[in-house]
Coordinates of C-alpha atoms in Angstrom, one line a residue:
M1 CA -16.0 -33.0 45.5
I2 CA -16.0 -33.2 41.7
S3 CA -13.7 -35.8 40.3
V4 CA -10.4 -34.8 38.7
A5 CA -11.6 -36.2 35.4
R6 CA -14.5 -33.8 35.2
W7 CA -12.2 -30.8 35.7
L8 CA -9.4 -31.7 33.4
Y9 CA -8.7 -34.1 30.7
V10 CA -5.0 -34.6 30.2
P11 CA -3.6 -37.7 28.5
I12 CA -1.5 -38.8 31.5
N13 CA -0.5 -42.4 31.4
T14 CA 0.8 -43.2 34.8
P15 CA 2.0 -46.7 34.1
A16 CA 3.9 -45.4 31.1
I17 CA 5.6 -42.8 33.4
H18 CA 6.5 -45.7 35.8
N19 CA 8.0 -47.6 32.9
Q20 CA 10.3 -44.7 31.9
Q21 CA 12.2 -45.4 35.1
L22 CA 13.0 -41.8 36.1
Q23 CA 13.8 -40.6 32.6
D24 CA 12.6 -37.1 31.7
I25 CA 8.9 -37.1 30.8
A26 CA 8.2 -35.1 27.6
P27 CA 5.7 -32.3 28.1
L28 CA 2.2 -33.3 27.0
R29 CA -0.2 -31.0 25.3
L30 CA -3.6 -30.4 26.9
S31 CA -6.5 -31.9 25.0
S32 CA -8.8 -29.4 23.3
R33 CA -11.6 -31.1 25.2
V34 CA -10.5 -29.5 28.4
V35 CA -12.5 -26.3 28.1
S36 CA -15.7 -28.1 27.5
L37 CA -15.2 -30.2 30.6
V38 CA -14.6 -27.2 32.9
P39 CA -17.8 -26.1 34.7
P40 CA -18.8 -22.5 33.7
T41 CA -18.4 -21.3 37.3
I42 CA -14.7 -22.0 37.1
L43 CA -13.9 -20.2 33.8
D44 CA -13.3 -16.9 35.5
L45 CA -10.7 -17.9 38.1
E46 CA -9.9 -14.4 39.0
H47 CA -13.5 -13.9 40.2
K48 CA -13.8 -17.3 41.8
W49 CA -10.6 -16.8 43.8
K50 CA -10.6 -13.0 43.9
E51 CA -9.3 -12.9 47.5
S52 CA -6.1 -14.8 46.6
K53 CA -2.9 -13.9 48.2
K54 CA 0.5 -15.1 47.0
L55 CA 2.1 -17.5 49.5
A56 CA 5.3 -18.3 47.7
K57 CA 7.1 -18.4 44.4
V58 CA 8.3 -21.9 43.6
P59 CA 11.9 -21.6 42.4
R60 CA 13.3 -23.8 39.6
T61 CA 10.1 -25.6 39.1
Y62 CA 7.0 -24.2 37.4
G63 CA 4.8 -21.8 39.2
V64 CA 3.6 -19.7 42.1
V65 CA 1.6 -20.8 45.1
Y66 CA -1.4 -18.7 46.3
K67 CA -3.6 -18.8 49.4
A68 CA -7.2 -18.4 48.0
R69 CA -10.8 -18.6 49.0
D70 CA -13.2 -20.6 46.9
T71 CA -16.2 -18.3 46.7
D72 CA -18.5 -21.2 45.9
T73 CA -17.7 -23.1 49.1
N74 CA -16.0 -20.5 51.2
T75 CA -13.1 -22.9 51.6
I76 CA -9.5 -21.7 52.0
V77 CA -7.3 -23.6 49.5
A78 CA -3.7 -23.4 48.2
L79 CA -3.5 -22.8 44.5
K80 CA -0.4 -23.8 42.6
K81 CA -0.5 -21.8 39.4
I82 CA 1.3 -23.6 36.7
R83 CA 3.3 -21.6 34.2
L84 CA 2.4 -23.0 30.9
E85 CA 5.1 -23.1 28.2
A86 CA 4.8 -22.1 24.6
E87 CA 1.8 -23.5 22.8
D88 CA 3.8 -26.2 21.1
E89 CA 5.3 -27.4 24.4
G90 CA 2.2 -27.7 26.6
V91 CA 2.3 -28.5 30.3
P92 CA 5.8 -28.7 31.9
S93 CA 6.9 -32.3 32.6
T94 CA 7.4 -31.4 36.3
A95 CA 3.7 -30.5 36.5
I96 CA 2.6 -33.7 34.7
R97 CA 4.8 -35.6 37.1
E98 CA 3.3 -34.0 40.2
I99 CA -0.2 -34.5 39.0
S100 CA 0.2 -38.1 38.0
L101 CA 1.9 -39.0 41.3
L102 CA -0.5 -37.0 43.6
K103 CA -3.5 -38.7 41.9
E104 CA -2.2 -41.9 43.4
L105 CA -1.4 -40.6 46.9
A106 CA -4.1 -40.5 49.6
D107 CA -2.6 -40.5 53.0
D108 CA -3.0 -38.4 56.2
N109 CA 0.7 -37.4 56.1
I110 CA 0.6 -36.2 52.5
V111 CA -1.0 -32.9 51.4
R112 CA -4.2 -33.6 49.5
L113 CA -4.7 -32.6 45.8
L114 CA -8.3 -31.5 45.7
N115 CA -8.8 -30.5 42.1
I116 CA -7.1 -29.7 38.8
V117 CA -8.4 -26.7 36.9
H118 CA -7.6 -25.5 33.4
A119 CA -8.9 -22.2 32.1
D120 CA -7.8 -19.0 30.4
Q121 CA -4.5 -20.5 29.3
K122 CA -3.6 -21.3 32.9
L123 CA -3.4 -24.6 34.9
Y124 CA -4.1 -24.7 38.6
L125 CA -3.5 -27.4 41.1
V126 CA -5.9 -27.0 44.0
F127 CA -4.5 -28.3 47.4
E128 CA -5.8 -28.4 50.9
Y129 CA -4.5 -25.3 52.7
L130 CA -2.1 -25.7 55.7
E131 CA -1.0 -22.7 57.7
M132 CA 2.7 -22.9 57.5
D133 CA 5.7 -25.0 56.5
L134 CA 8.2 -26.5 59.0
K135 CA 10.9 -23.9 58.3
R136 CA 8.5 -21.1 59.3
F137 CA 7.2 -23.1 62.2
M138 CA 10.8 -23.4 63.6
E139 CA 11.5 -19.7 63.0
E140 CA 8.3 -18.6 64.8
A141 CA 8.9 -21.0 67.7
N142 CA 12.4 -19.5 68.2
R143 CA 11.1 -16.0 67.8
E144 CA 8.6 -16.6 70.6
K145 CA 11.4 -18.2 72.7
S146 CA 9.5 -21.5 72.8
P147 CA 11.6 -23.9 70.6
M148 CA 10.2 -27.2 69.6
S149 CA 10.0 -29.7 72.4
P150 CA 11.7 -33.1 72.2
A151 CA 8.2 -34.7 72.1
L152 CA 7.2 -32.5 69.1
V153 CA 10.5 -33.3 67.3
K154 CA 9.7 -37.0 67.8
K155 CA 6.1 -36.6 66.5
F156 CA 7.1 -34.7 63.4
T157 CA 9.9 -37.2 62.6
Y158 CA 7.5 -40.1 63.1
Q159 CA 4.9 -38.5 60.8
L160 CA 7.6 -37.7 58.2
N161 CA 8.6 -41.4 58.2
L162 CA 4.9 -42.5 58.0
G163 CA 4.5 -40.3 54.9
L164 CA 7.6 -41.8 53.3
V165 CA 6.6 -45.4 54.0
Y166 CA 3.4 -44.7 52.1
C167 CA 5.4 -43.2 49.2
H168 CA 8.2 -45.7 49.1
S169 CA 5.8 -48.6 49.3
R170 CA 4.2 -47.3 46.1
R171 CA 7.7 -46.9 44.5
I172 CA 7.7 -43.1 44.7
L173 CA 10.8 -41.1 45.7
H174 CA 10.1 -37.5 46.9
R175 CA 13.6 -36.3 46.1
D176 CA 13.3 -32.8 47.5
L177 CA 12.6 -33.2 51.2
K178 CA 13.4 -30.0 53.2
P179 CA 11.6 -28.0 55.9
Q180 CA 10.0 -25.7 53.3
N181 CA 8.3 -28.8 51.7
L182 CA 6.8 -30.1 54.9
L183 CA 3.5 -28.4 55.9
I184 CA 2.1 -28.2 59.4
D185 CA -1.7 -28.0 60.2
R186 CA -3.4 -26.4 63.2
Q187 CA -3.3 -29.6 65.2
N188 CA 0.5 -29.8 64.8
N189 CA 0.4 -32.6 62.2
L190 CA 3.1 -32.8 59.5
K191 CA 2.4 -33.5 55.9
L192 CA 4.7 -34.0 52.9
A193 CA 4.2 -31.5 50.1
D194 CA 5.7 -30.4 46.7
F195 CA 6.1 -33.5 44.6
G196 CA 7.4 -31.5 41.7
L197 CA 10.7 -33.4 41.7
A198 CA 9.3 -36.7 42.8
R199 CA 9.8 -39.7 40.5
A200 CA 8.3 -43.2 40.3
F201 CA 10.9 -45.9 40.4
G202 CA 10.9 -49.6 39.6
L203 CA 12.4 -52.7 40.9
P204 CA 15.1 -53.6 40.2
M205 CA 16.5 -50.1 40.2
R206 CA 18.1 -48.9 37.0
T207 CA 20.7 -46.4 36.2
Y208 CA 19.2 -42.9 36.3
T209 CA 20.2 -39.7 34.6
H210 CA 22.1 -37.6 37.2
E211 CA 20.3 -34.4 38.0
A212 CA 22.1 -31.8 40.0
R213 CA 18.9 -30.3 41.2
V214 CA 17.7 -33.4 42.9
V215 CA 17.3 -32.5 46.6
T216 CA 18.1 -29.0 47.9
L217 CA 21.8 -28.8 48.8
W218 CA 21.7 -29.0 52.6
Y219 CA 19.6 -32.1 52.5
R220 CA 21.3 -33.8 49.6
A221 CA 22.6 -37.4 50.1
P222 CA 26.3 -38.0 49.7
E223 CA 25.7 -40.5 46.8
V224 CA 24.0 -37.7 44.9
L225 CA 26.7 -35.1 45.7
L226 CA 29.4 -37.6 44.6
G227 CA 27.7 -38.2 41.2
S228 CA 26.0 -41.6 41.7
R229 CA 23.6 -42.4 38.8
H230 CA 22.0 -45.1 40.9
Y231 CA 20.0 -44.0 43.8
A232 CA 16.9 -45.2 45.7
T233 CA 14.9 -44.5 48.8
G234 CA 18.0 -43.8 50.8
I235 CA 18.2 -40.3 49.3
D236 CA 15.0 -39.4 51.0
M237 CA 16.1 -41.0 54.3
W238 CA 19.3 -38.9 54.3
S239 CA 17.1 -35.8 54.0
V240 CA 15.0 -37.0 56.9
G241 CA 18.1 -37.3 59.1
C242 CA 19.1 -33.8 58.2
I243 CA 15.7 -32.4 59.0
Y244 CA 15.4 -34.4 62.2
A245 CA 18.7 -33.0 63.4
E246 CA 17.7 -29.5 62.4
M247 CA 14.5 -29.7 64.4
A248 CA 16.4 -31.0 67.4
M249 CA 19.0 -28.1 67.1
K250 CA 16.2 -25.5 67.1
G251 CA 16.4 -24.8 63.4
Q252 CA 20.1 -24.8 62.9
P253 CA 21.0 -26.8 59.7
L254 CA 23.3 -29.8 60.2
F255 CA 25.2 -29.4 57.0
P256 CA 24.7 -25.8 55.7
G257 CA 27.0 -25.9 52.6
D258 CA 27.1 -23.0 50.2
S259 CA 28.3 -25.0 47.2
E260 CA 28.5 -28.7 46.3
I261 CA 32.1 -29.1 47.4
D262 CA 31.5 -27.2 50.6
Q263 CA 28.5 -29.4 51.2
I264 CA 30.6 -32.5 50.7
F265 CA 33.3 -31.2 53.1
K266 CA 30.8 -30.2 55.8
I267 CA 29.5 -33.8 55.8
F268 CA 33.0 -35.2 55.8
K269 CA 34.1 -33.0 58.7
I270 CA 31.4 -34.5 60.9
L271 CA 31.0 -38.0 59.6
G272 CA 34.6 -38.5 58.4
T273 CA 35.8 -38.9 54.9
P274 CA 34.2 -42.1 53.5
N275 CA 36.3 -45.0 52.3
E276 CA 35.8 -48.4 50.7
E277 CA 35.5 -50.0 54.1
C278 CA 32.5 -48.1 55.3
W279 CA 31.0 -47.5 51.8
P280 CA 32.0 -50.1 49.2
G281 CA 32.2 -48.5 45.8
V282 CA 32.5 -44.9 46.9
Q283 CA 35.8 -44.4 45.2
T284 CA 34.2 -45.4 41.8
L285 CA 31.7 -42.5 42.0
S286 CA 32.4 -39.9 39.3
D287 CA 32.9 -37.0 41.7
F288 CA 34.9 -38.7 44.4
K289 CA 38.5 -37.6 44.5
T290 CA 41.3 -39.6 46.1
T291 CA 42.8 -36.2 47.0
F292 CA 39.9 -35.3 49.3
P293 CA 41.1 -34.2 52.8
Q294 CA 41.0 -37.1 55.2
W295 CA 38.8 -36.2 58.2
S296 CA 38.0 -38.5 61.1
S297 CA 34.4 -38.8 62.3
Q298 CA 33.1 -36.9 65.3
P299 CA 30.6 -38.5 67.7
L300 CA 27.2 -37.2 66.7
T301 CA 26.6 -36.5 70.4
S302 CA 29.1 -33.7 70.2
V303 CA 27.3 -32.1 67.3
V304 CA 23.6 -32.7 68.2
T305 CA 23.9 -32.4 71.9
V306 CA 20.3 -32.4 72.8
L307 CA 19.4 -36.0 71.7
D308 CA 19.4 -39.0 74.0
R309 CA 20.9 -42.4 73.2
D310 CA 18.1 -43.8 71.2
A311 CA 17.6 -40.6 69.3
I312 CA 21.3 -40.4 68.4
D313 CA 21.2 -44.0 67.3
L314 CA 18.3 -43.4 64.9
L315 CA 20.1 -40.3 63.5
Q316 CA 23.2 -42.3 63.0
D317 CA 21.2 -44.9 61.1
M318 CA 19.7 -42.2 58.9
L319 CA 23.1 -40.6 58.1
T320 CA 24.9 -43.9 57.2
Y321 CA 27.2 -43.3 54.3
N322 CA 26.4 -46.6 52.5
P323 CA 23.0 -46.2 51.0
A324 CA 22.4 -50.0 51.2
K325 CA 22.9 -49.9 54.9
R326 CA 20.9 -46.7 55.6
I327 CA 17.8 -47.3 57.6
S328 CA 14.5 -47.4 55.7
A329 CA 11.4 -45.4 56.7
K330 CA 9.6 -48.6 57.6
R331 CA 12.4 -49.8 59.8
A332 CA 12.7 -46.3 61.3
L333 CA 9.1 -46.5 62.6
I334 CA 10.0 -49.5 64.8
H335 CA 13.2 -48.0 66.1
P336 CA 13.4 -47.8 70.0
Y337 CA 13.3 -44.0 69.7
F338 CA 9.6 -44.4 68.7
S339 CA 8.7 -47.0 71.4
D340 CA 6.0 -44.7 72.8
F341 CA 4.3 -44.6 69.4
I342 CA 2.0 -47.2 67.9
S343 CA 3.2 -48.0 64.4
V344 CA 0.5 -48.0 61.8
A345 CA 2.9 -48.6 58.9

């Protein structure tokens, strides 16, 4: 495999991105040296990948994903076609962010970035191709009347935490975990994908600019919903809890809100309205209202009825209101629920 440097020369300074501590990254212009570094066989991408088929349009980010065949190697790949902005703006910051982070990530539970190609005023990220995402996997399992087994739910939850341990140990937040961003291979292994909203973070954590689009609504942590400007790995772990419950409930979302306030109330109706006792500082969050209805918590066993005691205990740890008390991915891997797995974290 040709190195990324040979395919593309982009002035990406990863340490500088880390130092910006989740601040918006200004779009960078491609170097004029790019074209001379692209091998001639790549210049006509429409010919090289002429059998391409659109897989998905990527909303709110920066491109379209295609299934394609590399005619040089006969390999099936996934192409993320980057929509370049006006000439004076260059590559979108979300693309720069994903490229810079994925260059650092090499793990069995994270989709592999194979190459980066720039030609004909287009930028392509070339990824390994996986057959389907978790959302479609659950839908097809239900359609065939063979929903995910408890063992497979456990395996996917374990692999999801393995991928997050790798990311979090490298100070990377995914920030948009949802079934559509988790890919499944032919051997039923799960991999994290779509790092377009991911950010590098530093220690100690700083105050971050609040972004409403961080994490798709159904999987969004309460601290983000309530306007916290200081969030950490707990936002990913809340999403894991929601996905874990959804797998166990045969694809039924745990908190399917249709607006931010509806999302907040759906969480409150199950977990109870948070207060200073269970979540110190919650009343100081900008979007918390003392006039919120006061709901009492329900036992999770009455909501997610298919999980055993250890499984419910792990779910409760993932859906803890106080982010400081929410279980980490590393600790989740040694939870009794996974006692029949050997941790490699």
